[in-house]
Coordinates of C-alpha atoms in Angstrom, one line a residue:
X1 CA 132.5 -8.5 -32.7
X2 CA 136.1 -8.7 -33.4
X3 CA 136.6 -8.3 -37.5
X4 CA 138.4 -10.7 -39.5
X5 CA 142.1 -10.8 -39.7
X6 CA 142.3 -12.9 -43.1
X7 CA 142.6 -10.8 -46.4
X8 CA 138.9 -12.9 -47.3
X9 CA 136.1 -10.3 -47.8
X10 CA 132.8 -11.0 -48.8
X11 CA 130.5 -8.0 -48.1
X12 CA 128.0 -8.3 -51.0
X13 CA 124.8 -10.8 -51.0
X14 CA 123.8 -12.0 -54.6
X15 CA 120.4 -11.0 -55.0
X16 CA 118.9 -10.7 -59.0
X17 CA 121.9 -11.0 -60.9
X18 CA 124.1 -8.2 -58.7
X19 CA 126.3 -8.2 -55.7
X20 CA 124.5 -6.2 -52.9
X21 CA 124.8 -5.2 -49.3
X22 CA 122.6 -6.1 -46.7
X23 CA 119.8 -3.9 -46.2
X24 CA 119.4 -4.9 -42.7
X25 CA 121.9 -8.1 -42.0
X26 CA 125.5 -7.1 -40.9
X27 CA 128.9 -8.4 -41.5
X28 CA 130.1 -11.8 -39.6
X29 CA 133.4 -13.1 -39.0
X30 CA 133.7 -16.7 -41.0
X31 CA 135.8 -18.9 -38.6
X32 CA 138.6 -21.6 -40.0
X33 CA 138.1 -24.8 -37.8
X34 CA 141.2 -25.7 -38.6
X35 CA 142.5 -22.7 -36.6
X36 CA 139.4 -21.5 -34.7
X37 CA 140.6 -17.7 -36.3
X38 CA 138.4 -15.7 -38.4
X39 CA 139.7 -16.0 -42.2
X40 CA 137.1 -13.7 -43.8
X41 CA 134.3 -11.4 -43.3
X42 CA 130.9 -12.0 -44.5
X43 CA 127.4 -10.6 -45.5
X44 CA 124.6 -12.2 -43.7
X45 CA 121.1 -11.3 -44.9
X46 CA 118.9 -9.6 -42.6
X47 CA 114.5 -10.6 -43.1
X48 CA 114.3 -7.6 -45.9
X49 CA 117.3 -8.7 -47.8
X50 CA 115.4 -12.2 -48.0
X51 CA 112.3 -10.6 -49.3
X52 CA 113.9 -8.2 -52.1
X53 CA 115.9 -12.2 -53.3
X54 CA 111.9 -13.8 -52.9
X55 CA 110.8 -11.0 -55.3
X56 CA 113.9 -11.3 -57.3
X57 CA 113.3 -15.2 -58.0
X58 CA 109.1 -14.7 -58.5
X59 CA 110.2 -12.2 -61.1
X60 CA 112.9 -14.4 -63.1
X61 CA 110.1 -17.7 -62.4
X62 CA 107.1 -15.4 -64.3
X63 CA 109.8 -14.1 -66.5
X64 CA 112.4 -15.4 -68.7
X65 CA 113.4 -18.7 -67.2
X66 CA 110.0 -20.5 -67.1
X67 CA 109.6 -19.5 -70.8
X68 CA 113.1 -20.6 -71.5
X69 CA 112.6 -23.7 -74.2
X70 CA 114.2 -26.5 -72.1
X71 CA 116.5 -27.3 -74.5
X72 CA 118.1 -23.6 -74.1
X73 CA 118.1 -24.4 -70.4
X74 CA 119.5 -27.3 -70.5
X75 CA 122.3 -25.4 -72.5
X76 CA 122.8 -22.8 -69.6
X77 CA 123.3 -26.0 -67.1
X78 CA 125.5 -27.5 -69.2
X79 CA 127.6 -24.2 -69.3
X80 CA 127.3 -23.7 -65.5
X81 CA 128.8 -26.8 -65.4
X82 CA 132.0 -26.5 -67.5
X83 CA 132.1 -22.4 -65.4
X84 CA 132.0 -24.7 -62.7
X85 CA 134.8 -27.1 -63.6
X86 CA 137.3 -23.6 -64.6
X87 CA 136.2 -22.0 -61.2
X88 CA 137.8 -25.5 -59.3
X89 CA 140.8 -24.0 -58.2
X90 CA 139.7 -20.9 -57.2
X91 CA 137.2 -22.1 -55.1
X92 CA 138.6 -25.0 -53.2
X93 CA 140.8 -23.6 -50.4
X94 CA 137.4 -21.4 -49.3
X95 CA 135.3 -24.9 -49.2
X96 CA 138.7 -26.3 -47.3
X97 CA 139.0 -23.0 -45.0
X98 CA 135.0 -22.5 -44.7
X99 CA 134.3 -26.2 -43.5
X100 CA 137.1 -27.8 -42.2
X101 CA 137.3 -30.5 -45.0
X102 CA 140.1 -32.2 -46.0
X103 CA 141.4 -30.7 -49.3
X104 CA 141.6 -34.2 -51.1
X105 CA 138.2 -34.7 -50.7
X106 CA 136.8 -31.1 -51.6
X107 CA 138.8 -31.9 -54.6
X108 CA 137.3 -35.2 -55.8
X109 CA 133.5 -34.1 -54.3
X110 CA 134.0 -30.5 -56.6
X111 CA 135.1 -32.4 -59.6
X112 CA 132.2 -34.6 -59.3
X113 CA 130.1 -32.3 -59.0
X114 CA 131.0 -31.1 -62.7
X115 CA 129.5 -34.6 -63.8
X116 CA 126.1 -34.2 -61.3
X117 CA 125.7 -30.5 -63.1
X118 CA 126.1 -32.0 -66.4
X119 CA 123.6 -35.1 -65.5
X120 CA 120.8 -32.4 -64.0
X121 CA 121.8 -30.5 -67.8
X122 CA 120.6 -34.0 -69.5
X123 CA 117.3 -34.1 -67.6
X124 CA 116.3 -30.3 -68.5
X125 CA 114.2 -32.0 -71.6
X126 CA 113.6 -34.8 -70.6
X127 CA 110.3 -33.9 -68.2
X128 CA 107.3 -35.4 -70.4
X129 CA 104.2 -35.6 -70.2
X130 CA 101.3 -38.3 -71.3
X131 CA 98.4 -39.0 -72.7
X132 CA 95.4 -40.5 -70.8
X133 CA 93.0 -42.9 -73.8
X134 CA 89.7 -41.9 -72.8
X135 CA 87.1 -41.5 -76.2
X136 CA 86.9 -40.0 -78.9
X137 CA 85.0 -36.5 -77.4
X138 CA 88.1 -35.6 -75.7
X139 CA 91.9 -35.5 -76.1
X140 CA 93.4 -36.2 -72.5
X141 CA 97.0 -35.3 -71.5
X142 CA 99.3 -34.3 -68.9
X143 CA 102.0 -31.8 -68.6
X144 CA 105.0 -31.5 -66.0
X145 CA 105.1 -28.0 -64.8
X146 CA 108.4 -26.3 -62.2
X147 CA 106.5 -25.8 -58.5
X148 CA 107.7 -21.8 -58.9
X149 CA 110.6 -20.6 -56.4
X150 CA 112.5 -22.9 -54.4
X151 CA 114.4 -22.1 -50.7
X152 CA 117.2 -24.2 -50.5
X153 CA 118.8 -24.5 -46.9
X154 CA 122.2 -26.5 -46.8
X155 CA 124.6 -27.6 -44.3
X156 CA 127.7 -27.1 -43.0
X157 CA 129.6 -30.6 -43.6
X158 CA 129.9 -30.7 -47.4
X159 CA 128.4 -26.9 -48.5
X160 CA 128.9 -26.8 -52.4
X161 CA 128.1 -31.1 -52.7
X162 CA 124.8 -30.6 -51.2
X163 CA 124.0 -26.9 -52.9
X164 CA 124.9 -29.0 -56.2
X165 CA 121.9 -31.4 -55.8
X166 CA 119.3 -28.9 -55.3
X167 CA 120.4 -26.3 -57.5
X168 CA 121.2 -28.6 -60.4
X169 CA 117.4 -30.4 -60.0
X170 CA 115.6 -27.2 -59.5
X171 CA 116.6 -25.7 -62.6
X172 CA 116.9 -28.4 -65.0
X173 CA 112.9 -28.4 -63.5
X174 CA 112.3 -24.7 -64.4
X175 CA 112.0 -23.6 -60.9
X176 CA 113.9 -20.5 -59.6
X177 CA 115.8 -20.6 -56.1
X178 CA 117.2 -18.4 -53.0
X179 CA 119.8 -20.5 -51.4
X180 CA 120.4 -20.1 -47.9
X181 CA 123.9 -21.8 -46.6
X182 CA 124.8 -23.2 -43.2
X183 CA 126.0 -20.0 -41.4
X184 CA 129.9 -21.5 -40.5
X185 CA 130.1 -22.4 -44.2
X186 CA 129.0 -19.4 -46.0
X187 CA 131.5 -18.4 -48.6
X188 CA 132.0 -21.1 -51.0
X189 CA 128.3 -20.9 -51.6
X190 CA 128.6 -17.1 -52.4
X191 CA 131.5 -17.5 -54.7
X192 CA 128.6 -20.0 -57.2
X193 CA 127.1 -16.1 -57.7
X194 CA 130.9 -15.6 -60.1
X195 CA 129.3 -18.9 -61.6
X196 CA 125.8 -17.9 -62.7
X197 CA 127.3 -14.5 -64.0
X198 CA 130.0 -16.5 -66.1
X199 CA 127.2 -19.2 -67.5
X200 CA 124.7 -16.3 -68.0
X201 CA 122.1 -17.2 -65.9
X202 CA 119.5 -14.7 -66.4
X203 CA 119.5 -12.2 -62.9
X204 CA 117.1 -13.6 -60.4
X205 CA 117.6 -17.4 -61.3
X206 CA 119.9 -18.0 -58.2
X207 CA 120.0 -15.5 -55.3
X208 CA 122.1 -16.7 -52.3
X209 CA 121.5 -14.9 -48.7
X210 CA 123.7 -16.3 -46.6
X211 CA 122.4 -15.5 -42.6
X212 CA 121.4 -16.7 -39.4
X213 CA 119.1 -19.4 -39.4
X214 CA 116.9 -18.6 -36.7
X215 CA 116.5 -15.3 -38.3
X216 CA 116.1 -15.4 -41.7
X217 CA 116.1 -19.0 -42.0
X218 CA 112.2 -19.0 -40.6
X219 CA 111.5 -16.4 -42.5
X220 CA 112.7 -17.9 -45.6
X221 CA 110.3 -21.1 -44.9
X222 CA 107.1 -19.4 -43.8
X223 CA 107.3 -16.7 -47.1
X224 CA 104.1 -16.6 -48.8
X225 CA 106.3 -16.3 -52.2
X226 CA 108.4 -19.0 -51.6
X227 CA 106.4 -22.6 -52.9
X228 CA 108.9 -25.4 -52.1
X229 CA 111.7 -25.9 -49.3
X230 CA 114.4 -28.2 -49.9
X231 CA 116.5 -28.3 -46.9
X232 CA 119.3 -30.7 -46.0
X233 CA 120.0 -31.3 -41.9
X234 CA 118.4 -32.4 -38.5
X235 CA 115.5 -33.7 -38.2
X236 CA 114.6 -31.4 -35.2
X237 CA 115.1 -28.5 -37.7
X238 CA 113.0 -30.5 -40.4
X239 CA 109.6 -30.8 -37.7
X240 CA 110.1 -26.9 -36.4
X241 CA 110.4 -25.4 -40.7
X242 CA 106.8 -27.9 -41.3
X243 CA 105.0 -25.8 -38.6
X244 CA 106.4 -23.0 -40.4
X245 CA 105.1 -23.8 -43.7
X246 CA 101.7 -25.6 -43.0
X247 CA 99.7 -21.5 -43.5
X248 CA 100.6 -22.0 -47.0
X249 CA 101.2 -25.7 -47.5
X250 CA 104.8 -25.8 -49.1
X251 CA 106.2 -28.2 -50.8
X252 CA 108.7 -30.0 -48.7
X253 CA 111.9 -32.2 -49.3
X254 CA 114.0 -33.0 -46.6
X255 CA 117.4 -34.9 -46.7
X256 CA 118.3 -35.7 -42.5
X257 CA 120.4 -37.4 -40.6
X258 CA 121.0 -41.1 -40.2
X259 CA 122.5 -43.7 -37.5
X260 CA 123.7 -46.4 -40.6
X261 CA 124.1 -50.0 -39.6
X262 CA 127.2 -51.3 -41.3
X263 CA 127.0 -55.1 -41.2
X264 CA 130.2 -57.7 -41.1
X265 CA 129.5 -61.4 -41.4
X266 CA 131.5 -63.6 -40.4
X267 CA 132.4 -64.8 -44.1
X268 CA 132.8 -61.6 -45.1
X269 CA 136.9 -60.5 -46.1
X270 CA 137.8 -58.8 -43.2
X271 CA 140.5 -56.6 -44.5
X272 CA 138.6 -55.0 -47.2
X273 CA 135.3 -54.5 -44.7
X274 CA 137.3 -53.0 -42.6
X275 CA 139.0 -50.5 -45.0
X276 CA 135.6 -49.4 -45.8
X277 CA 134.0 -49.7 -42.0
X278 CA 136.8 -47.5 -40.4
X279 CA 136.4 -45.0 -44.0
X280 CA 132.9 -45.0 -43.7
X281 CA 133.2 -44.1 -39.7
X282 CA 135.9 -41.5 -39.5
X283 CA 135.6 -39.7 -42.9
X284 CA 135.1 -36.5 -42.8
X285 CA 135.8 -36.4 -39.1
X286 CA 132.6 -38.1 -38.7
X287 CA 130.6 -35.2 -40.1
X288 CA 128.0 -37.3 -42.4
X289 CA 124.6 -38.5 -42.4
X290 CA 125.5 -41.6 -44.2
X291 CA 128.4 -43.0 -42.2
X292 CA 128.3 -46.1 -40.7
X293 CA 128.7 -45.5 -37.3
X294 CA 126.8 -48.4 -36.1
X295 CA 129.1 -51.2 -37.1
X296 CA 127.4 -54.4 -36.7
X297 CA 129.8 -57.5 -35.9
X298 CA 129.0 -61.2 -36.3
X299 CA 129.9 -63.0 -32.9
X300 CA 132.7 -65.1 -34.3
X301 CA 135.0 -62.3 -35.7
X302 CA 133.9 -59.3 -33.6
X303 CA 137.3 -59.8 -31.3
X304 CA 139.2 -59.6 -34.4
X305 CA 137.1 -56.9 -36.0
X306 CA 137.7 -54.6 -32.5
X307 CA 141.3 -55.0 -32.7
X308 CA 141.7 -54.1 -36.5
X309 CA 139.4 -50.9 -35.7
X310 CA 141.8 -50.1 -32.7
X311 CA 144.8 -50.5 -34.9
X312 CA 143.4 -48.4 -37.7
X313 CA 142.7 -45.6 -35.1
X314 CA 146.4 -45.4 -34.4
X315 CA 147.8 -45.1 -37.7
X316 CA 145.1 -42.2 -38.8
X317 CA 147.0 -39.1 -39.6
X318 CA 144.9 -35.9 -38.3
X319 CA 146.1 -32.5 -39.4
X320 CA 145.6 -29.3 -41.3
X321 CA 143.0 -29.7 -44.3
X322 CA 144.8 -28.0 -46.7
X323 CA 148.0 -30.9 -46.0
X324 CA 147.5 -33.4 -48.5
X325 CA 148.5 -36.2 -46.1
X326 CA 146.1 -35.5 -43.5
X327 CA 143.3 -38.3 -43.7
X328 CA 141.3 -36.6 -41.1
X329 CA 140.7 -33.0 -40.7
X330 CA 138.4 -31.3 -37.6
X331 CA 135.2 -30.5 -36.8
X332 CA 133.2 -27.8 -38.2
X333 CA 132.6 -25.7 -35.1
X334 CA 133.1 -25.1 -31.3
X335 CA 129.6 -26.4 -31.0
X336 CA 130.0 -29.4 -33.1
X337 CA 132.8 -30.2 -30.9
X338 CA 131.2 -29.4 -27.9
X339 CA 128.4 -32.0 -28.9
X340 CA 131.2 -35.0 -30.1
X341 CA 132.7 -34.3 -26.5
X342 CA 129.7 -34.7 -24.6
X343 CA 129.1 -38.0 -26.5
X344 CA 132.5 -39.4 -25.0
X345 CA 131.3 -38.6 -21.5
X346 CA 128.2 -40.2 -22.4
X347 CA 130.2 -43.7 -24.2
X348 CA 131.8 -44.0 -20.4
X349 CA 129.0 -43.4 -18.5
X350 CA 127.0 -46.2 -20.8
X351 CA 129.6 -48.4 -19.9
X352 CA 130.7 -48.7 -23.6
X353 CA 134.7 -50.2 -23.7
X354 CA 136.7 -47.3 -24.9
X355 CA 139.2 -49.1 -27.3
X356 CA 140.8 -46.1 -29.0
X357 CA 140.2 -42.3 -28.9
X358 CA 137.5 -40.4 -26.8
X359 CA 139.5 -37.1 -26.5
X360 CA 140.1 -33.6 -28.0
X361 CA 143.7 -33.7 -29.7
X362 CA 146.1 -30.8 -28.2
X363 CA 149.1 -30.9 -30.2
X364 CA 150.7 -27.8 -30.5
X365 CA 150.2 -27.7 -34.3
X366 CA 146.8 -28.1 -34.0
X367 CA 146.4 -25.6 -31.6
X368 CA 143.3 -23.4 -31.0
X369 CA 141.6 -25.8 -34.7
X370 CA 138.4 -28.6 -33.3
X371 CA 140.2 -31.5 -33.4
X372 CA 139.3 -35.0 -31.6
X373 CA 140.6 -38.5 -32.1
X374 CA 139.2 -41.0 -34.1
X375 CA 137.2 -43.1 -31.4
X376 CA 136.2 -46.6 -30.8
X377 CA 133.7 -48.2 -28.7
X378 CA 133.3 -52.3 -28.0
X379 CA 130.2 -53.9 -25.9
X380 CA 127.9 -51.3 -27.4
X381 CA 124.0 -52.1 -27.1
X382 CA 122.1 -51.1 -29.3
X383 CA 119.9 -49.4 -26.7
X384 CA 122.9 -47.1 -25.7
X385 CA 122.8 -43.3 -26.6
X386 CA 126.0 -43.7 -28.8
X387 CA 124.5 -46.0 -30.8
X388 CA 121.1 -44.0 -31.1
X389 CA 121.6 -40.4 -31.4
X390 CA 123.5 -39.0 -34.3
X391 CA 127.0 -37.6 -32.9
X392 CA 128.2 -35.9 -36.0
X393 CA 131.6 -37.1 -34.5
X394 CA 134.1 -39.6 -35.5
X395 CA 132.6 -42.0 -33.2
X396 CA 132.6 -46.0 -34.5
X397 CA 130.0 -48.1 -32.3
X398 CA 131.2 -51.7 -32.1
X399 CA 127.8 -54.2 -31.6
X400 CA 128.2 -57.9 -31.7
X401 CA 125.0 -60.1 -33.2
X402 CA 124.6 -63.8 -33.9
X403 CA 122.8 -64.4 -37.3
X404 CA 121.3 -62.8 -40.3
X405 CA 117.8 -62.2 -38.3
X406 CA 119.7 -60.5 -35.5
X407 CA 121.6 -57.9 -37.8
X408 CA 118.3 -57.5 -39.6
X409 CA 116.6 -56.7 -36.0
X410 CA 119.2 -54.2 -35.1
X411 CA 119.9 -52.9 -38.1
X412 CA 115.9 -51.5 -38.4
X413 CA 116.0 -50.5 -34.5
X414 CA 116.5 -47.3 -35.2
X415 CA 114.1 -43.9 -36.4
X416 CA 116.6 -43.2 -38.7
X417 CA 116.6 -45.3 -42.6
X418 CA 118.9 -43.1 -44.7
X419 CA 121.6 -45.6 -45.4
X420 CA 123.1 -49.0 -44.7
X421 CA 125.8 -51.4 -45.4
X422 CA 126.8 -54.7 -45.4
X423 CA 129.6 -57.0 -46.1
X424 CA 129.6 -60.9 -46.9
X425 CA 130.6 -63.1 -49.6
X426 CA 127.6 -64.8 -49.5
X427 CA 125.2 -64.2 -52.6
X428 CA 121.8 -65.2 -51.0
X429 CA 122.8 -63.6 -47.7
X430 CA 123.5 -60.3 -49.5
X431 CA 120.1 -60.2 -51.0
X432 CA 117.9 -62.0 -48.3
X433 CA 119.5 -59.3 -45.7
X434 CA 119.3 -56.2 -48.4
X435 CA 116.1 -56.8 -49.4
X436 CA 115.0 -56.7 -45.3
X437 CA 116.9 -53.1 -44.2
X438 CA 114.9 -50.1 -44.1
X439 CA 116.7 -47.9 -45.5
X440 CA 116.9 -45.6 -48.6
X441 CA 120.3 -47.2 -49.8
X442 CA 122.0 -50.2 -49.2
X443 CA 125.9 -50.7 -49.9
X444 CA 126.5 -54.8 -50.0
X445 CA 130.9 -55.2 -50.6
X446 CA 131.0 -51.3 -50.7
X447 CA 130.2 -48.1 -49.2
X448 CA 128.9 -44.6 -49.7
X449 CA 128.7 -45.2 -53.2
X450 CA 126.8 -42.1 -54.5
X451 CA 126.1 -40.9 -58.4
X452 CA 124.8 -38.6 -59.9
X453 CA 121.8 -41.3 -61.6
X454 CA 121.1 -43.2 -58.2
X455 CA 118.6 -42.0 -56.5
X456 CA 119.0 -40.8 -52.9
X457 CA 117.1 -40.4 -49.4
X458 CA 115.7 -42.1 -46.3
X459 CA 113.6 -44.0 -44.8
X460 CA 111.5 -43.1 -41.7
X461 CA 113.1 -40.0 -40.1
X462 CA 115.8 -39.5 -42.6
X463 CA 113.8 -37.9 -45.1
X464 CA 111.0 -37.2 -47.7
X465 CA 111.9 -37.0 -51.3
X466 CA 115.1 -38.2 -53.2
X467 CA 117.7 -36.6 -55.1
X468 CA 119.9 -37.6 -57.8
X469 CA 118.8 -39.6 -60.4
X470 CA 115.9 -39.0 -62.2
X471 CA 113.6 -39.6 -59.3
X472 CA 115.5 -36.4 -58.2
X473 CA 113.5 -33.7 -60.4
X474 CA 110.2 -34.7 -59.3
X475 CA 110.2 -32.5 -56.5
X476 CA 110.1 -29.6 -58.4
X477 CA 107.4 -31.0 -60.9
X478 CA 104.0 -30.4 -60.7
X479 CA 101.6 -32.7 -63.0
X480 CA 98.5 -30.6 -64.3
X481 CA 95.9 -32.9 -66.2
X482 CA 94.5 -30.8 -69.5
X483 CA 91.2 -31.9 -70.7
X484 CA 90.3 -30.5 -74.6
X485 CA 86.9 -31.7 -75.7
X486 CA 86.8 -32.5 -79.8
X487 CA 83.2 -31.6 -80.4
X488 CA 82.5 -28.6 -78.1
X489 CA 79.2 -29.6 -77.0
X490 CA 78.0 -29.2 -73.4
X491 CA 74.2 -30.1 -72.5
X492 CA 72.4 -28.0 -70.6
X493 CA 71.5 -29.4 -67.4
X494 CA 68.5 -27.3 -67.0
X495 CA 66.7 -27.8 -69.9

């Protein structure tokens, strides 16, 4: 394996407070997409690594964190928070150089997250209990407990967003976590270890292993001392880790991927939709589940809409992440690429209209990085593959409809239900259609509009659970029912 060539070394795991080497993982080149080079070298976990960081987090859940008055935990989030917000700038070229993203955007996402940190920090106390009226022999009440130790599994497109919304629930909850990161984005992950020393998180509250996940992934998911799995990815994944954890009946949340509808009526104002339709398709070089890469066109502007997204495509500067100019950066891996490729040759062989893009960008600045063109396709059904499958590619599918009960039909044609969009300046419309999509958020004159106190997830395929908002630490709650009788008296049933 050829060894990194970038000054970046990261041979330690963090595993109960300290910075370890593997026992049995190895070290693995990290590679810049941008480039396609190794920038650093990294620690992946091997299967006894992961059991000394389950061990670690049972010991800190038994220990001093579930004892921890909330308040006094909600103090220690509110201090990884602000550790957080003074770690910014060391942190966001390895986000940048780890996944590919533009540097803009890891910059408003990691300044965000400060606020989601600080919002998890507010709910710490906030997890009460009730009590049940039932006479006067017996006081009745419940009490919201943390489920124990928590595997989080992230992915690759935005590594520290979506390691923000487990982390932050799971211990404003009381739970204790190993986090497991995306293998090509392993790095800024590690570097939240500095973090938890600087807030004082006591050792064993957040153990990160980064690693293979085929390998310690599994392993992580079927571990008798793990109790919940909060994982973020395909769907296919999702289905193989709930074999893995039906032996011991884990709690499961799953955040997966999504094929959004992003409606355009014919009333709607066509300049702002499509600042937002060709955002919302192309961000991120096409590398989230909420993008609305099914764009749904009403009949009598869907010639105009094709030749404003054709425009668009031309004037969309792709470049190096770390160039703040660059609106879209590349993909994540040679296999991502591989994958958004393949779904060109299948757009052509559907005989979708290619109106822009559909190719791997060679410029000789770009050299060697996983770069493609922002691509659009006209005359798409929604029966075609491009419209169905989740590319993960910066891939807009153009699909004409006639009427509000037509975008409603196409709209919920689909397994996925994560999000959806739609733009009209119609009031009734935008609540008759809302109210009808299947799907866990709906934007109506916006798009990808995401707090920290709206809740979050899918519909259907795209998910169990939520996060964000308050919904978002129920997850990691369980509800045990206490029972206290007044008098002490029990008859005896066989007198």
């Amino acid at each position: 394996m050829a060894k990194a060539t970038g000054p970046e070394r990261f041979e330690h795991l963090y595993i109960n407070g300290e910075w370890v080497k593997p026992i049995d993982g190895a070290l693995v080149d990290s590679i810049d997409p941008a480039t396609g080079r190794p920038w650093a070298l990294v620690a992946f976990a091997g299967k006894q690594d992961v059991d000394r960081a389950v061990e670690a987090a049972r010991a800190a859940f038994r220990g001093p964190w579930r004892r921890m008055p909330a308040h006094e935990r909600a103090a220690m989030l509110r201090r990884f928070a602000e550790a957080f917000r003074e770690a910014i700038p060391e942190i966001i070229e390895h986000e940048v150089r780890d996944s590919g993203r533009l540097i803009v955007d890891a910059r408003a996402d990691l300044g965000a997250e400060v606020a989601w940190y600080h919002w998890f920090a507010s709910l710490a106390d906030k997890t009460l209990g009730t009590t049940v009226p039932m006479d006067d022999s017996v006081h009745c009440f419940t009490t919201r407990v943390p489920v124990g130790v928590v595997a989080a599994i992230t992915p690759w497109n935005a590594p520290l967003m979506t390691i923000c919304l487990k982390l932050g629930a799971a211990l404003a909850a009381g739970c204790t976590l190993v986090v497991k990161p995306a293998e090509t984005t392993p790095v800024s992950t590690l570097l939240l270890g500095r973090i938890a020393e600087r807030a004082g998180l006591p050792p064993g509250v957040l153990n990160i292993v980064p690693g293979h996940g085929h390998e310690i992934g599994d392993h992580l998911v079927g571990h008798p001392g793990v109790d919940k799995v909060s994982f973020t990815g395909s769907g296919a994944t999702a289905k193989r880790m709930l074999k893995t954890g039906a032996d011991s009946l884990k709690r499961f949340t799953f955040e997966l991927g999504g094929k959004a509808p992003h409606i355009i009526f014919a009333d709607a104002d066509l300049e702002q939709a499509l600042n937002s339709a060709t955002s919302s398709a192309w961000t991120n070089c096409g590398q989230s589940c909420a993008l609305g890469s099914r764009v749904l066109v009403e009949r009598p502007v869907y010639d105009r809409v094709a030749e404003m997204f054709r425009q668009r495509a031309a004037t969309v500067r792709v470049g190096m992440p770390m160039d703040e100019a660059t609106r879209m950066g590349p993909q994540n891996s040679q296999q991502q690429l591989d994958k958004t490729l393949s779904y060109f040759e299948i757009g052509r062989a559907e005989g979708a209209e290619l109106l822009a893009g559909g190719r791997r960008i060679d410029r000789p600045d770009l050299a060697g990085g996983y770069f493609v063109e922002p691509t659009v396709y006209a005359g798409v059904t929604n029966q075609m593959r491009i419209a169905r499958e989740e590319i993960f590619g910066p891939v807009a599918a153009l699909i004409p409809f006639d009427g509000e009960e037509e975008a409603i039909e196409i709209a919920n044609d689909t397994p996925f239900g994560l999000t959806a969009g739609l733009w009209t300046n119609d009031l009734g419309r935008a609540h008759r259609v809302s109210n009808r999509i299947e799907a866990g958020s709906v934007w109506v004159n916006t798009y990808r509009y995401v707090r920290w106190s709206l809740p979050y997830g899918g519909f259907k395929q795209s998910g169990w659970g939520r996060e964000n908002g308050i919904d978002a630490l129920d997850p990691y709650l369980e509800t045990r029912t206490t029972v206290i009788s007044t008098t002490g008296q029990a008859a005896n049933p066989y007198a």
